Each structure stands twice: as C-alpha cells, then as structure tokens.
mmCIF file with all atom_site columns, C-alpha atoms in Angstrom:
data_model
loop_
_atom_site.group_PDB
_atom_site.id
_atom_site.type_symbol
_atom_site.label_atom_id
_atom_site.label_alt_id
_atom_site.label_comp_id
_atom_site.label_asym_id
_atom_site.label_entity_id
_atom_site.label_seq_id
_atom_site.pdbx_PDB_ins_code
_atom_site.Cartn_x
_atom_site.Cartn_y
_atom_site.Cartn_z
_atom_site.occupancy
_atom_site.B_iso_or_equiv
_atom_site.pdbx_formal_charge
_atom_site.auth_seq_id
_atom_site.auth_comp_id
_atom_site.auth_asym_id
_atom_site.auth_atom_id
_atom_site.pdbx_PDB_model_num
ATOM 1   C CA . GLN N 1 1   ? 23.889 6.632   64.285 1.00 0.00 ? 1   GLN N CA 1
ATOM 2   C CA . VAL N 1 2   ? 27.929 7.356   62.930 1.00 0.00 ? 2   VAL N CA 1
ATOM 3   C CA . GLN N 1 3   ? 27.846 8.049   59.427 1.00 0.00 ? 3   GLN N CA 1
ATOM 4   C CA . LEU N 1 4   ? 30.711 8.446   57.187 1.00 0.00 ? 4   LEU N CA 1
ATOM 5   C CA . VAL N 1 5   ? 30.575 10.050  53.015 1.00 0.00 ? 5   VAL N CA 1
ATOM 6   C CA . GLU N 1 6   ? 33.098 9.459   51.012 1.00 0.00 ? 6   GLU N CA 1
ATOM 7   C CA . SER N 1 7   ? 33.553 12.002  48.440 1.00 0.00 ? 7   SER N CA 1
ATOM 8   C CA . GLY N 1 8   ? 36.538 13.008  45.757 1.00 0.00 ? 8   GLY N CA 1
ATOM 9   C CA . GLY N 1 9   ? 36.405 10.322  43.231 1.00 0.00 ? 9   GLY N CA 1
ATOM 10  C CA . GLY N 1 10  ? 35.915 10.330  40.176 1.00 0.00 ? 10  GLY N CA 1
ATOM 11  C CA . VAL N 1 11  ? 38.648 9.656   36.084 1.00 0.00 ? 11  VAL N CA 1
ATOM 12  C CA . VAL N 1 12  ? 41.442 11.098  36.877 1.00 0.00 ? 12  VAL N CA 1
ATOM 13  C CA . GLN N 1 13  ? 44.732 10.084  33.923 1.00 0.00 ? 13  GLN N CA 1
ATOM 14  C CA . PRO N 1 14  ? 47.746 8.282   35.263 1.00 0.00 ? 14  PRO N CA 1
ATOM 15  C CA . GLY N 1 15  ? 50.570 9.873   37.583 1.00 0.00 ? 15  GLY N CA 1
ATOM 16  C CA . ARG N 1 16  ? 47.979 13.389  37.718 1.00 0.00 ? 16  ARG N CA 1
ATOM 17  C CA . SER N 1 17  ? 46.014 14.072  41.447 1.00 0.00 ? 17  SER N CA 1
ATOM 18  C CA . LEU N 1 18  ? 42.622 13.090  43.503 1.00 0.00 ? 18  LEU N CA 1
ATOM 19  C CA . ARG N 1 19  ? 42.049 14.710  46.315 1.00 0.00 ? 19  ARG N CA 1
ATOM 20  C CA . LEU N 1 20  ? 39.059 11.910  49.027 1.00 0.00 ? 20  LEU N CA 1
ATOM 21  C CA . SER N 1 21  ? 36.849 13.499  51.698 1.00 0.00 ? 21  SER N CA 1
ATOM 22  C CA . CYS N 1 22  ? 35.244 11.643  54.367 1.00 0.00 ? 22  CYS N CA 1
ATOM 23  C CA . ALA N 1 23  ? 33.184 13.343  56.287 1.00 0.00 ? 23  ALA N CA 1
ATOM 24  C CA . GLY N 1 24  ? 31.717 12.189  59.567 1.00 0.00 ? 24  GLY N CA 1
ATOM 25  C CA . SER N 1 25  ? 28.683 12.211  61.516 1.00 0.00 ? 25  SER N CA 1
ATOM 26  C CA . GLY N 1 26  ? 26.968 10.846  64.721 1.00 0.00 ? 26  GLY N CA 1
ATOM 27  C CA . PHE N 1 27  ? 29.926 10.074  66.901 1.00 0.00 ? 27  PHE N CA 1
ATOM 28  C CA . THR N 1 28  ? 32.869 12.504  68.296 1.00 0.00 ? 28  THR N CA 1
ATOM 29  C CA . PHE N 1 29  ? 35.667 12.328  65.796 1.00 0.00 ? 29  PHE N CA 1
ATOM 30  C CA . SER N 1 30  ? 38.024 13.659  67.258 1.00 0.00 ? 30  SER N CA 1
ATOM 31  C CA . SER N 1 31  ? 37.891 11.358  69.606 1.00 0.00 ? 31  SER N CA 1
ATOM 32  C CA . TYR N 1 32  ? 38.846 8.354   67.687 1.00 0.00 ? 32  TYR N CA 1
ATOM 33  C CA . GLY N 1 33  ? 41.346 7.132   65.056 1.00 0.00 ? 33  GLY N CA 1
ATOM 34  C CA . MET N 1 34  ? 40.576 6.641   61.318 1.00 0.00 ? 34  MET N CA 1
ATOM 35  C CA . HIS N 1 35  ? 41.143 4.171   58.124 1.00 0.00 ? 35  HIS N CA 1
ATOM 36  C CA . TRP N 1 36  ? 40.724 3.842   54.263 1.00 0.00 ? 36  TRP N CA 1
ATOM 37  C CA . VAL N 1 37  ? 40.525 1.292   52.276 1.00 0.00 ? 37  VAL N CA 1
ATOM 38  C CA . ARG N 1 38  ? 40.306 0.013   48.704 1.00 0.00 ? 38  ARG N CA 1
ATOM 39  C CA . GLN N 1 39  ? 39.212 -2.564  46.612 1.00 0.00 ? 39  GLN N CA 1
ATOM 40  C CA . ALA N 1 40  ? 39.257 -2.605  43.112 1.00 0.00 ? 40  ALA N CA 1
ATOM 41  C CA . PRO N 1 41  ? 36.922 -4.109  40.815 1.00 0.00 ? 41  PRO N CA 1
ATOM 42  C CA . GLY N 1 42  ? 35.931 -7.072  40.901 1.00 0.00 ? 42  GLY N CA 1
ATOM 43  C CA . LYS N 1 43  ? 38.437 -7.686  44.260 1.00 0.00 ? 43  LYS N CA 1
ATOM 44  C CA . GLY N 1 44  ? 39.263 -8.417  47.724 1.00 0.00 ? 44  GLY N CA 1
ATOM 45  C CA . LEU N 1 45  ? 39.993 -5.717  50.042 1.00 0.00 ? 45  LEU N CA 1
ATOM 46  C CA . GLU N 1 46  ? 43.071 -3.951  50.613 1.00 0.00 ? 46  GLU N CA 1
ATOM 47  C CA . TRP N 1 47  ? 44.712 -1.791  53.832 1.00 0.00 ? 47  TRP N CA 1
ATOM 48  C CA . VAL N 1 48  ? 45.581 1.847   52.329 1.00 0.00 ? 48  VAL N CA 1
ATOM 49  C CA . ALA N 1 49  ? 46.067 3.979   55.517 1.00 0.00 ? 49  ALA N CA 1
ATOM 50  C CA . ALA N 1 50  ? 45.572 4.864   58.890 1.00 0.00 ? 50  ALA N CA 1
ATOM 51  C CA . LEU N 1 51  ? 45.245 8.219   61.415 1.00 0.00 ? 51  LEU N CA 1
ATOM 52  C CA . SER N 1 52  ? 44.746 8.597   65.018 1.00 0.00 ? 52  SER N CA 1
ATOM 53  C CA . TYR N 1 53  ? 42.432 10.814  66.227 1.00 0.00 ? 53  TYR N CA 1
ATOM 54  C CA . GLU N 1 54  ? 45.320 13.379  66.765 1.00 0.00 ? 54  GLU N CA 1
ATOM 55  C CA . GLY N 1 55  ? 46.206 13.179  63.646 1.00 0.00 ? 55  GLY N CA 1
ATOM 56  C CA . SER N 1 56  ? 50.319 12.867  65.253 1.00 0.00 ? 56  SER N CA 1
ATOM 57  C CA . SER N 1 57  ? 50.645 8.647   64.268 1.00 0.00 ? 57  SER N CA 1
ATOM 58  C CA . LYS N 1 58  ? 49.888 7.971   60.155 1.00 0.00 ? 58  LYS N CA 1
ATOM 59  C CA . TYR N 1 59  ? 49.980 4.416   59.080 1.00 0.00 ? 59  TYR N CA 1
ATOM 60  C CA . TYR N 1 60  ? 50.724 3.567   54.648 1.00 0.00 ? 60  TYR N CA 1
ATOM 61  C CA . VAL N 1 61  ? 50.203 0.210   52.784 1.00 0.00 ? 61  VAL N CA 1
ATOM 62  C CA . ASP N 1 62  ? 53.918 -0.174  51.176 1.00 0.00 ? 62  ASP N CA 1
ATOM 63  C CA . SER N 1 63  ? 52.279 0.443   48.043 1.00 0.00 ? 63  SER N CA 1
ATOM 64  C CA . VAL N 1 64  ? 51.575 4.150   48.623 1.00 0.00 ? 64  VAL N CA 1
ATOM 65  C CA . LYS N 1 65  ? 53.597 5.199   50.686 1.00 0.00 ? 65  LYS N CA 1
ATOM 66  C CA . GLY N 1 66  ? 55.614 8.587   49.066 1.00 0.00 ? 66  GLY N CA 1
ATOM 67  C CA . ARG N 1 67  ? 52.627 9.656   47.436 1.00 0.00 ? 67  ARG N CA 1
ATOM 68  C CA . PHE N 1 68  ? 49.785 9.173   49.209 1.00 0.00 ? 68  PHE N CA 1
ATOM 69  C CA . THR N 1 69  ? 49.337 11.670  52.624 1.00 0.00 ? 69  THR N CA 1
ATOM 70  C CA . VAL N 1 70  ? 46.367 10.719  54.565 1.00 0.00 ? 70  VAL N CA 1
ATOM 71  C CA . SER N 1 71  ? 45.386 13.733  57.201 1.00 0.00 ? 71  SER N CA 1
ATOM 72  C CA . ARG N 1 72  ? 42.353 15.298  59.274 1.00 0.00 ? 72  ARG N CA 1
ATOM 73  C CA . ASP N 1 73  ? 39.862 18.561  60.185 1.00 0.00 ? 73  ASP N CA 1
ATOM 74  C CA . ASN N 1 74  ? 38.822 17.585  63.467 1.00 0.00 ? 74  ASN N CA 1
ATOM 75  C CA . SER N 1 75  ? 37.598 21.416  63.624 1.00 0.00 ? 75  SER N CA 1
ATOM 76  C CA . LYS N 1 76  ? 35.447 20.252  60.771 1.00 0.00 ? 76  LYS N CA 1
ATOM 77  C CA . ASN N 1 77  ? 35.258 16.024  61.051 1.00 0.00 ? 77  ASN N CA 1
ATOM 78  C CA . THR N 1 78  ? 36.545 15.496  58.117 1.00 0.00 ? 78  THR N CA 1
ATOM 79  C CA . LEU N 1 79  ? 39.472 12.892  57.210 1.00 0.00 ? 79  LEU N CA 1
ATOM 80  C CA . TYR N 1 80  ? 41.162 13.514  53.946 1.00 0.00 ? 80  TYR N CA 1
ATOM 81  C CA . LEU N 1 81  ? 42.982 11.423  51.347 1.00 0.00 ? 81  LEU N CA 1
ATOM 82  C CA . GLN N 1 82  ? 45.762 13.194  49.058 1.00 0.00 ? 82  GLN N CA 1
ATOM 83  C CA . MET N 1 83  ? 46.368 10.388  46.608 1.00 0.00 ? 83  MET N CA 1
ATOM 84  C CA . ASN N 1 84  ? 49.434 12.558  43.971 1.00 0.00 ? 84  ASN N CA 1
ATOM 85  C CA . SER N 1 85  ? 51.358 10.217  40.509 1.00 0.00 ? 85  SER N CA 1
ATOM 86  C CA . LEU N 1 86  ? 48.171 8.109   40.680 1.00 0.00 ? 86  LEU N CA 1
ATOM 87  C CA . ARG N 1 87  ? 49.094 4.418   39.192 1.00 0.00 ? 87  ARG N CA 1
ATOM 88  C CA . ALA N 1 88  ? 46.110 2.734   37.189 1.00 0.00 ? 88  ALA N CA 1
ATOM 89  C CA . GLU N 1 89  ? 46.410 -0.521  39.894 1.00 0.00 ? 89  GLU N CA 1
ATOM 90  C CA . ASP N 1 90  ? 45.101 2.818   42.134 1.00 0.00 ? 90  ASP N CA 1
ATOM 91  C CA . THR N 1 91  ? 41.870 2.307   40.313 1.00 0.00 ? 91  THR N CA 1
ATOM 92  C CA . ALA N 1 92  ? 39.643 1.067   43.337 1.00 0.00 ? 92  ALA N CA 1
ATOM 93  C CA . VAL N 1 93  ? 36.461 1.714   45.446 1.00 0.00 ? 93  VAL N CA 1
ATOM 94  C CA . TYR N 1 94  ? 38.016 4.283   48.433 1.00 0.00 ? 94  TYR N CA 1
ATOM 95  C CA . TYR N 1 95  ? 35.716 3.731   51.523 1.00 0.00 ? 95  TYR N CA 1
ATOM 96  C CA . CYS N 1 96  ? 37.450 5.683   54.936 1.00 0.00 ? 96  CYS N CA 1
ATOM 97  C CA . ALA N 1 97  ? 36.653 3.612   58.202 1.00 0.00 ? 97  ALA N CA 1
ATOM 98  C CA . ARG N 1 98  ? 36.455 4.547   62.394 1.00 0.00 ? 98  ARG N CA 1
ATOM 99  C CA . TYR N 1 99  ? 38.473 2.632   63.703 1.00 0.00 ? 99  TYR N CA 1
ATOM 100 C CA . THR N 1 100 ? 36.078 0.206   66.048 1.00 0.00 ? 100 THR N CA 1
ATOM 101 C CA . PHE N 1 101 ? 35.957 1.979   69.401 1.00 0.00 ? 101 PHE N CA 1
ATOM 102 C CA . GLY N 1 102 ? 39.369 3.445   71.347 1.00 0.00 ? 102 GLY N CA 1
ATOM 103 C CA . GLY N 1 103 ? 41.760 1.418   72.035 1.00 0.00 ? 103 GLY N CA 1
ATOM 104 C CA . VAL N 1 104 ? 40.260 -1.173  69.150 1.00 0.00 ? 104 VAL N CA 1
ATOM 105 C CA . ILE N 1 105 ? 41.468 0.560   65.152 1.00 0.00 ? 105 ILE N CA 1
ATOM 106 C CA . VAL N 1 106 ? 39.854 -1.784  63.253 1.00 0.00 ? 106 VAL N CA 1
ATOM 107 C CA . PRO N 1 107 ? 37.289 -0.509  61.130 1.00 0.00 ? 107 PRO N CA 1
ATOM 108 C CA . GLY N 1 108 ? 34.242 -1.202  62.749 1.00 0.00 ? 108 GLY N CA 1
ATOM 109 C CA . TYR N 1 109 ? 31.898 1.591   61.115 1.00 0.00 ? 109 TYR N CA 1
ATOM 110 C CA . TRP N 1 110 ? 32.103 2.256   56.629 1.00 0.00 ? 110 TRP N CA 1
ATOM 111 C CA . GLY N 1 111 ? 31.366 4.780   54.144 1.00 0.00 ? 111 GLY N CA 1
ATOM 112 C CA . GLN N 1 112 ? 30.019 3.489   51.546 1.00 0.00 ? 112 GLN N CA 1
ATOM 113 C CA . GLY N 1 113 ? 33.036 4.473   49.479 1.00 0.00 ? 113 GLY N CA 1
ATOM 114 C CA . THR N 1 114 ? 33.909 6.302   46.337 1.00 0.00 ? 114 THR N CA 1
ATOM 115 C CA . LEU N 1 115 ? 34.868 5.210   43.025 1.00 0.00 ? 115 LEU N CA 1
ATOM 116 C CA . VAL N 1 116 ? 38.615 6.263   41.406 1.00 0.00 ? 116 VAL N CA 1
ATOM 117 C CA . THR N 1 117 ? 39.254 5.456   37.935 1.00 0.00 ? 117 THR N CA 1
ATOM 118 C CA . VAL N 1 118 ? 42.385 6.805   36.371 1.00 0.00 ? 118 VAL N CA 1
ATOM 119 C CA . SER N 1 119 ? 42.515 5.489   33.151 1.00 0.00 ? 119 SER N CA 1
ATOM 120 C CA . SER N 1 120 ? 43.775 8.156   29.913 1.00 0.00 ? 120 SER N CA 1
ATOM 121 C CA . GLU Q 2 1   ? 53.809 -7.640  56.323 1.00 0.00 ? 1   GLU Q CA 1
ATOM 122 C CA . ILE Q 2 2   ? 52.244 -10.406 57.288 1.00 0.00 ? 2   ILE Q CA 1
ATOM 123 C CA . VAL Q 2 3   ? 49.939 -12.486 54.760 1.00 0.00 ? 3   VAL Q CA 1
ATOM 124 C CA . MET Q 2 4   ? 46.704 -13.512 55.810 1.00 0.00 ? 4   MET Q CA 1
ATOM 125 C CA . THR Q 2 5   ? 44.984 -17.009 53.776 1.00 0.00 ? 5   THR Q CA 1
ATOM 126 C CA . GLN Q 2 6   ? 41.955 -18.153 53.912 1.00 0.00 ? 6   GLN Q CA 1
ATOM 127 C CA . SER Q 2 7   ? 40.803 -21.236 52.659 1.00 0.00 ? 7   SER Q CA 1
ATOM 128 C CA . PRO Q 2 8   ? 38.306 -22.410 51.034 1.00 0.00 ? 8   PRO Q CA 1
ATOM 129 C CA . ALA Q 2 9   ? 37.625 -19.434 48.020 1.00 0.00 ? 9   ALA Q CA 1
ATOM 130 C CA . THR Q 2 10  ? 34.145 -20.790 47.537 1.00 0.00 ? 10  THR Q CA 1
ATOM 131 C CA . LEU Q 2 11  ? 32.079 -22.739 49.598 1.00 0.00 ? 11  LEU Q CA 1
ATOM 132 C CA . SER Q 2 12  ? 28.330 -24.350 48.848 1.00 0.00 ? 12  SER Q CA 1
ATOM 133 C CA . VAL Q 2 13  ? 26.558 -24.808 51.563 1.00 0.00 ? 13  VAL Q CA 1
ATOM 134 C CA . SER Q 2 14  ? 22.959 -25.529 52.302 1.00 0.00 ? 14  SER Q CA 1
ATOM 135 C CA . PRO Q 2 15  ? 20.219 -23.244 54.337 1.00 0.00 ? 15  PRO Q CA 1
ATOM 136 C CA . GLY Q 2 16  ? 20.311 -23.928 57.948 1.00 0.00 ? 16  GLY Q CA 1
ATOM 137 C CA . GLU Q 2 17  ? 23.750 -25.682 57.518 1.00 0.00 ? 17  GLU Q CA 1
ATOM 138 C CA . ARG Q 2 18  ? 26.143 -25.192 59.624 1.00 0.00 ? 18  ARG Q CA 1
ATOM 139 C CA . ALA Q 2 19  ? 29.138 -23.916 57.855 1.00 0.00 ? 19  ALA Q CA 1
ATOM 140 C CA . THR Q 2 20  ? 33.543 -22.903 58.448 1.00 0.00 ? 20  THR Q CA 1
ATOM 141 C CA . LEU Q 2 21  ? 35.217 -20.948 57.275 1.00 0.00 ? 21  LEU Q CA 1
ATOM 142 C CA . SER Q 2 22  ? 39.333 -20.872 57.634 1.00 0.00 ? 22  SER Q CA 1
ATOM 143 C CA . CYS Q 2 23  ? 41.466 -18.074 57.865 1.00 0.00 ? 23  CYS Q CA 1
ATOM 144 C CA . ARG Q 2 24  ? 45.201 -18.096 58.446 1.00 0.00 ? 24  ARG Q CA 1
ATOM 145 C CA . ALA Q 2 25  ? 48.328 -16.268 59.178 1.00 0.00 ? 25  ALA Q CA 1
ATOM 146 C CA . SER Q 2 26  ? 51.557 -16.217 58.141 1.00 0.00 ? 26  SER Q CA 1
ATOM 147 C CA . GLN Q 2 27  ? 53.186 -15.879 61.351 1.00 0.00 ? 27  GLN Q CA 1
ATOM 148 C CA . SER Q 2 28  ? 51.524 -15.051 64.548 1.00 0.00 ? 28  SER Q CA 1
ATOM 149 C CA . VAL Q 2 29  ? 49.259 -11.906 64.779 1.00 0.00 ? 29  VAL Q CA 1
ATOM 150 C CA . SER Q 2 30  ? 47.768 -12.743 68.731 1.00 0.00 ? 30  SER Q CA 1
ATOM 151 C CA . SER Q 2 31  ? 44.672 -12.356 69.091 1.00 0.00 ? 31  SER Q CA 1
ATOM 152 C CA . ASN Q 2 32  ? 44.318 -9.633  66.776 1.00 0.00 ? 32  ASN Q CA 1
ATOM 153 C CA . LEU Q 2 33  ? 41.708 -11.290 64.351 1.00 0.00 ? 33  LEU Q CA 1
ATOM 154 C CA . ALA Q 2 34  ? 39.260 -9.397  62.702 1.00 0.00 ? 34  ALA Q CA 1
ATOM 155 C CA . TRP Q 2 35  ? 35.955 -10.687 59.876 1.00 0.00 ? 35  TRP Q CA 1
ATOM 156 C CA . PHE Q 2 36  ? 33.509 -8.984  57.914 1.00 0.00 ? 36  PHE Q CA 1
ATOM 157 C CA . GLN Q 2 37  ? 31.000 -9.664  55.832 1.00 0.00 ? 37  GLN Q CA 1
ATOM 158 C CA . GLN Q 2 38  ? 30.644 -7.698  52.499 1.00 0.00 ? 38  GLN Q CA 1
ATOM 159 C CA . LYS Q 2 39  ? 27.331 -8.159  50.090 1.00 0.00 ? 39  LYS Q CA 1
ATOM 160 C CA . PRO Q 2 40  ? 27.268 -7.318  46.186 1.00 0.00 ? 40  PRO Q CA 1
ATOM 161 C CA . GLY Q 2 41  ? 27.226 -3.262  45.742 1.00 0.00 ? 41  GLY Q CA 1
ATOM 162 C CA . GLN Q 2 42  ? 27.769 -2.950  49.253 1.00 0.00 ? 42  GLN Q CA 1
ATOM 163 C CA . ALA Q 2 43  ? 30.410 -1.579  51.950 1.00 0.00 ? 43  ALA Q CA 1
ATOM 164 C CA . PRO Q 2 44  ? 32.257 -4.466  54.336 1.00 0.00 ? 44  PRO Q CA 1
ATOM 165 C CA . ARG Q 2 45  ? 30.347 -4.615  57.850 1.00 0.00 ? 45  ARG Q CA 1
ATOM 166 C CA . LEU Q 2 46  ? 32.017 -5.889  61.043 1.00 0.00 ? 46  LEU Q CA 1
ATOM 167 C CA . LEU Q 2 47  ? 31.563 -8.889  62.400 1.00 0.00 ? 47  LEU Q CA 1
ATOM 168 C CA . ILE Q 2 48  ? 34.521 -10.111 64.727 1.00 0.00 ? 48  ILE Q CA 1
ATOM 169 C CA . TYR Q 2 49  ? 36.899 -8.648  66.170 1.00 0.00 ? 49  TYR Q CA 1
ATOM 170 C CA . GLY Q 2 50  ? 39.513 -9.761  69.276 1.00 0.00 ? 50  GLY Q CA 1
ATOM 171 C CA . ALA Q 2 51  ? 39.139 -13.437 67.345 1.00 0.00 ? 51  ALA Q CA 1
ATOM 172 C CA . PHE Q 2 52  ? 36.162 -14.314 69.033 1.00 0.00 ? 52  PHE Q CA 1
ATOM 173 C CA . THR Q 2 53  ? 33.528 -11.173 70.103 1.00 0.00 ? 53  THR Q CA 1
ATOM 174 C CA . ARG Q 2 54  ? 31.599 -10.563 68.557 1.00 0.00 ? 54  ARG Q CA 1
ATOM 175 C CA . ALA Q 2 55  ? 30.081 -6.801  66.916 1.00 0.00 ? 55  ALA Q CA 1
ATOM 176 C CA . THR Q 2 56  ? 27.860 -4.804  68.068 1.00 0.00 ? 56  THR Q CA 1
ATOM 177 C CA . GLY Q 2 57  ? 23.942 -6.386  66.403 1.00 0.00 ? 57  GLY Q CA 1
ATOM 178 C CA . ILE Q 2 58  ? 25.812 -9.104  64.861 1.00 0.00 ? 58  ILE Q CA 1
ATOM 179 C CA . PRO Q 2 59  ? 23.674 -11.912 66.048 1.00 0.00 ? 59  PRO Q CA 1
ATOM 180 C CA . ALA Q 2 60  ? 25.405 -15.165 67.324 1.00 0.00 ? 60  ALA Q CA 1
ATOM 181 C CA . ARG Q 2 61  ? 24.926 -17.548 64.607 1.00 0.00 ? 61  ARG Q CA 1
ATOM 182 C CA . PHE Q 2 62  ? 28.050 -16.280 64.554 1.00 0.00 ? 62  PHE Q CA 1
ATOM 183 C CA . SER Q 2 63  ? 31.236 -16.845 66.115 1.00 0.00 ? 63  SER Q CA 1
ATOM 184 C CA . GLY Q 2 64  ? 34.745 -16.914 66.040 1.00 0.00 ? 64  GLY Q CA 1
ATOM 185 C CA . SER Q 2 65  ? 37.488 -18.963 67.013 1.00 0.00 ? 65  SER Q CA 1
ATOM 186 C CA . GLY Q 2 66  ? 41.340 -19.187 66.997 1.00 0.00 ? 66  GLY Q CA 1
ATOM 187 C CA . SER Q 2 67  ? 44.782 -17.415 67.985 1.00 0.00 ? 67  SER Q CA 1
ATOM 188 C CA . GLY Q 2 68  ? 48.402 -17.450 66.779 1.00 0.00 ? 68  GLY Q CA 1
ATOM 189 C CA . THR Q 2 69  ? 47.722 -18.626 63.828 1.00 0.00 ? 69  THR Q CA 1
ATOM 190 C CA . GLU Q 2 70  ? 44.783 -19.467 62.849 1.00 0.00 ? 70  GLU Q CA 1
ATOM 191 C CA . PHE Q 2 71  ? 41.372 -18.622 62.568 1.00 0.00 ? 71  PHE Q CA 1
ATOM 192 C CA . THR Q 2 72  ? 37.988 -20.636 61.981 1.00 0.00 ? 72  THR Q CA 1
ATOM 193 C CA . LEU Q 2 73  ? 35.223 -18.032 61.677 1.00 0.00 ? 73  LEU Q CA 1
ATOM 194 C CA . THR Q 2 74  ? 31.995 -20.611 62.394 1.00 0.00 ? 74  THR Q CA 1
ATOM 195 C CA . PHE Q 2 75  ? 28.002 -20.003 60.938 1.00 0.00 ? 75  PHE Q CA 1
ATOM 196 C CA . SER Q 2 76  ? 26.072 -22.462 63.849 1.00 0.00 ? 76  SER Q CA 1
ATOM 197 C CA . SER Q 2 77  ? 23.227 -22.065 60.976 1.00 0.00 ? 77  SER Q CA 1
ATOM 198 C CA . LEU Q 2 78  ? 23.272 -20.040 57.604 1.00 0.00 ? 78  LEU Q CA 1
ATOM 199 C CA . GLN Q 2 79  ? 20.214 -17.870 57.024 1.00 0.00 ? 79  GLN Q CA 1
ATOM 200 C CA . SER Q 2 80  ? 19.788 -16.921 53.219 1.00 0.00 ? 80  SER Q CA 1
ATOM 201 C CA . GLU Q 2 81  ? 20.905 -13.665 53.943 1.00 0.00 ? 81  GLU Q CA 1
ATOM 202 C CA . ASP Q 2 82  ? 24.451 -14.524 55.124 1.00 0.00 ? 82  ASP Q CA 1
ATOM 203 C CA . PHE Q 2 83  ? 25.431 -15.727 51.585 1.00 0.00 ? 83  PHE Q CA 1
ATOM 204 C CA . ALA Q 2 84  ? 28.163 -13.084 50.574 1.00 0.00 ? 84  ALA Q CA 1
ATOM 205 C CA . VAL Q 2 85  ? 31.895 -12.825 51.202 1.00 0.00 ? 85  VAL Q CA 1
ATOM 206 C CA . TYR Q 2 86  ? 33.689 -12.818 53.935 1.00 0.00 ? 86  TYR Q CA 1
ATOM 207 C CA . TYR Q 2 87  ? 37.057 -10.916 54.759 1.00 0.00 ? 87  TYR Q CA 1
ATOM 208 C CA . CYS Q 2 88  ? 39.876 -12.041 57.677 1.00 0.00 ? 88  CYS Q CA 1
ATOM 209 C CA . GLN Q 2 89  ? 42.346 -8.984  58.836 1.00 0.00 ? 89  GLN Q CA 1
ATOM 210 C CA . GLN Q 2 90  ? 45.072 -8.913  60.988 1.00 0.00 ? 90  GLN Q CA 1
ATOM 211 C CA . TYR Q 2 91  ? 45.500 -5.598  63.205 1.00 0.00 ? 91  TYR Q CA 1
ATOM 212 C CA . ASN Q 2 92  ? 48.108 -6.482  64.881 1.00 0.00 ? 92  ASN Q CA 1
ATOM 213 C CA . ASN Q 2 93  ? 50.921 -5.715  62.503 1.00 0.00 ? 93  ASN Q CA 1
ATOM 214 C CA . TRP Q 2 94  ? 51.089 -2.393  60.770 1.00 0.00 ? 94  TRP Q CA 1
ATOM 215 C CA . PRO Q 2 95  ? 50.620 -2.521  57.232 1.00 0.00 ? 95  PRO Q CA 1
ATOM 216 C CA . LEU Q 2 96  ? 46.251 -3.941  58.603 1.00 0.00 ? 96  LEU Q CA 1
ATOM 217 C CA . THR Q 2 97  ? 46.504 -7.146  55.394 1.00 0.00 ? 97  THR Q CA 1
ATOM 218 C CA . PHE Q 2 98  ? 42.772 -8.648  54.560 1.00 0.00 ? 98  PHE Q CA 1
ATOM 219 C CA . GLY Q 2 99  ? 42.852 -12.338 53.335 1.00 0.00 ? 99  GLY Q CA 1
ATOM 220 C CA . GLY Q 2 100 ? 41.876 -13.233 50.067 1.00 0.00 ? 100 GLY Q CA 1
ATOM 221 C CA . GLY Q 2 101 ? 38.268 -13.543 50.688 1.00 0.00 ? 101 GLY Q CA 1
ATOM 222 C CA . THR Q 2 102 ? 35.845 -16.889 51.208 1.00 0.00 ? 102 THR Q CA 1
ATOM 223 C CA . LYS Q 2 103 ? 32.649 -16.463 48.995 1.00 0.00 ? 103 LYS Q CA 1
ATOM 224 C CA . VAL Q 2 104 ? 29.921 -18.385 51.051 1.00 0.00 ? 104 VAL Q CA 1
ATOM 225 C CA . GLU Q 2 105 ? 27.415 -19.779 48.265 1.00 0.00 ? 105 GLU Q CA 1
ATOM 226 C CA . ILE Q 2 106 ? 23.796 -20.517 47.688 1.00 0.00 ? 106 ILE Q CA 1
ATOM 227 C CA . LYS Q 2 107 ? 24.531 -24.782 47.094 1.00 0.00 ? 107 LYS Q CA 1
#
C-alpha cells in the first residue's frame, strides 16, 4: 500500500537551514505530484508547496517563497523540502502527501509527519 | 488567495445523531473542494474530493455537497470514531488553502 515516511526534522536556530525528506513506497513515485503541508502546534493545516510528477512545476504559499525549495529525486523515490532562513513561525509538523491520483491534485495519501522546531 | 471559512468552530453532537458542517469560499472554487478528518496525534485523512466523491474506503454515512462557494459535509449518523477535527480545502487555485477546521465533539 502507499507509504510515505518523512525525516529530517529537529530543532534549528532562527536563520539556519534544514532539509526534509519524504520517502515514498507502494506506488510508482515518478507518476505522482507531491505536496508539503504543515501544522503548527495546536493550529490548523497550512499547505506549503507542491511539485509535479516530473519536477517541472512548483508551487508555494507566499510565506515561504524565496526561502523554501521543493524538489524530488525519482530515482530514489524521494521528495525534499529545503528550508532556508527559518523563522519561529515555521515551527510545525511537516507532512508530505501524494496527489490522490493523476488528475486530482488533492493530497490523498499522507505521511505521519516530522516536527521542525525553530528556536534559539 | 482564496480564503476558506468553516462553521461552526465546534459542534457538539450525540452519537447516532445527524450533523452538518459548513465551508465557504471567498470566491468560486467550482467543485474543487475536499474534506479531511484529523484525529489527535494522527495525520489528516482524505474523506471527500470533488465536493461529493468519497475517497477509497470512506463509509457512506459521510456525504459532501455544494459547488461554487458554499459546501457542506454531512454525517447521517455519527459514530464514536467520527469525533475529530474536520477541514475543508480548495484545490481550484494555487495556493491551495484550508479552512480553519470544525471540531466535532461528544455532547
């Protein structure tokens, strides 16, 4: 079955960088677009970024544009989120999610998330 | 960006009762509207997409309706496992946006 496993979270100081990874299995990774969605402690869901199946189309929420970069390595079945110039307000659980199926971009399958804490 | 507004923020319901959650978009999203369920400590789970299409494995007691700017998620008879937070999300325009959520709690 579809499985997504995030890694790379941790505690980081403001202004520093962190790279998250999301390993996919149980499906043809190279055929699906992917999302990153985050959730600050005790708050609601916020969509962060998306990447098309082949990596040519990228989309971001305004609050991370210019600081975060989404990418993928289809040979490794892995999605990445490079996060630079981190701020306290980036503290959240970060989920990766797969498009439901080819023509429907809704996040249909989710990982369990990785916690990023930005604090001095 | 399209703003999604959910109401009420909290809904107190007795098991077995019918319940309806609302979601409003600041501009038309056609039928590109999804609903998610999230329980404490868990990742969200997709319930409904395309405003009314149930995702794989979602029981028939969940139903979605609406188009344009007004949408509803209805539970025909709430079960104990349905008490959770529910989010709507529009995927008609980038950036995708979520509503603030409705917590469905036991009355």
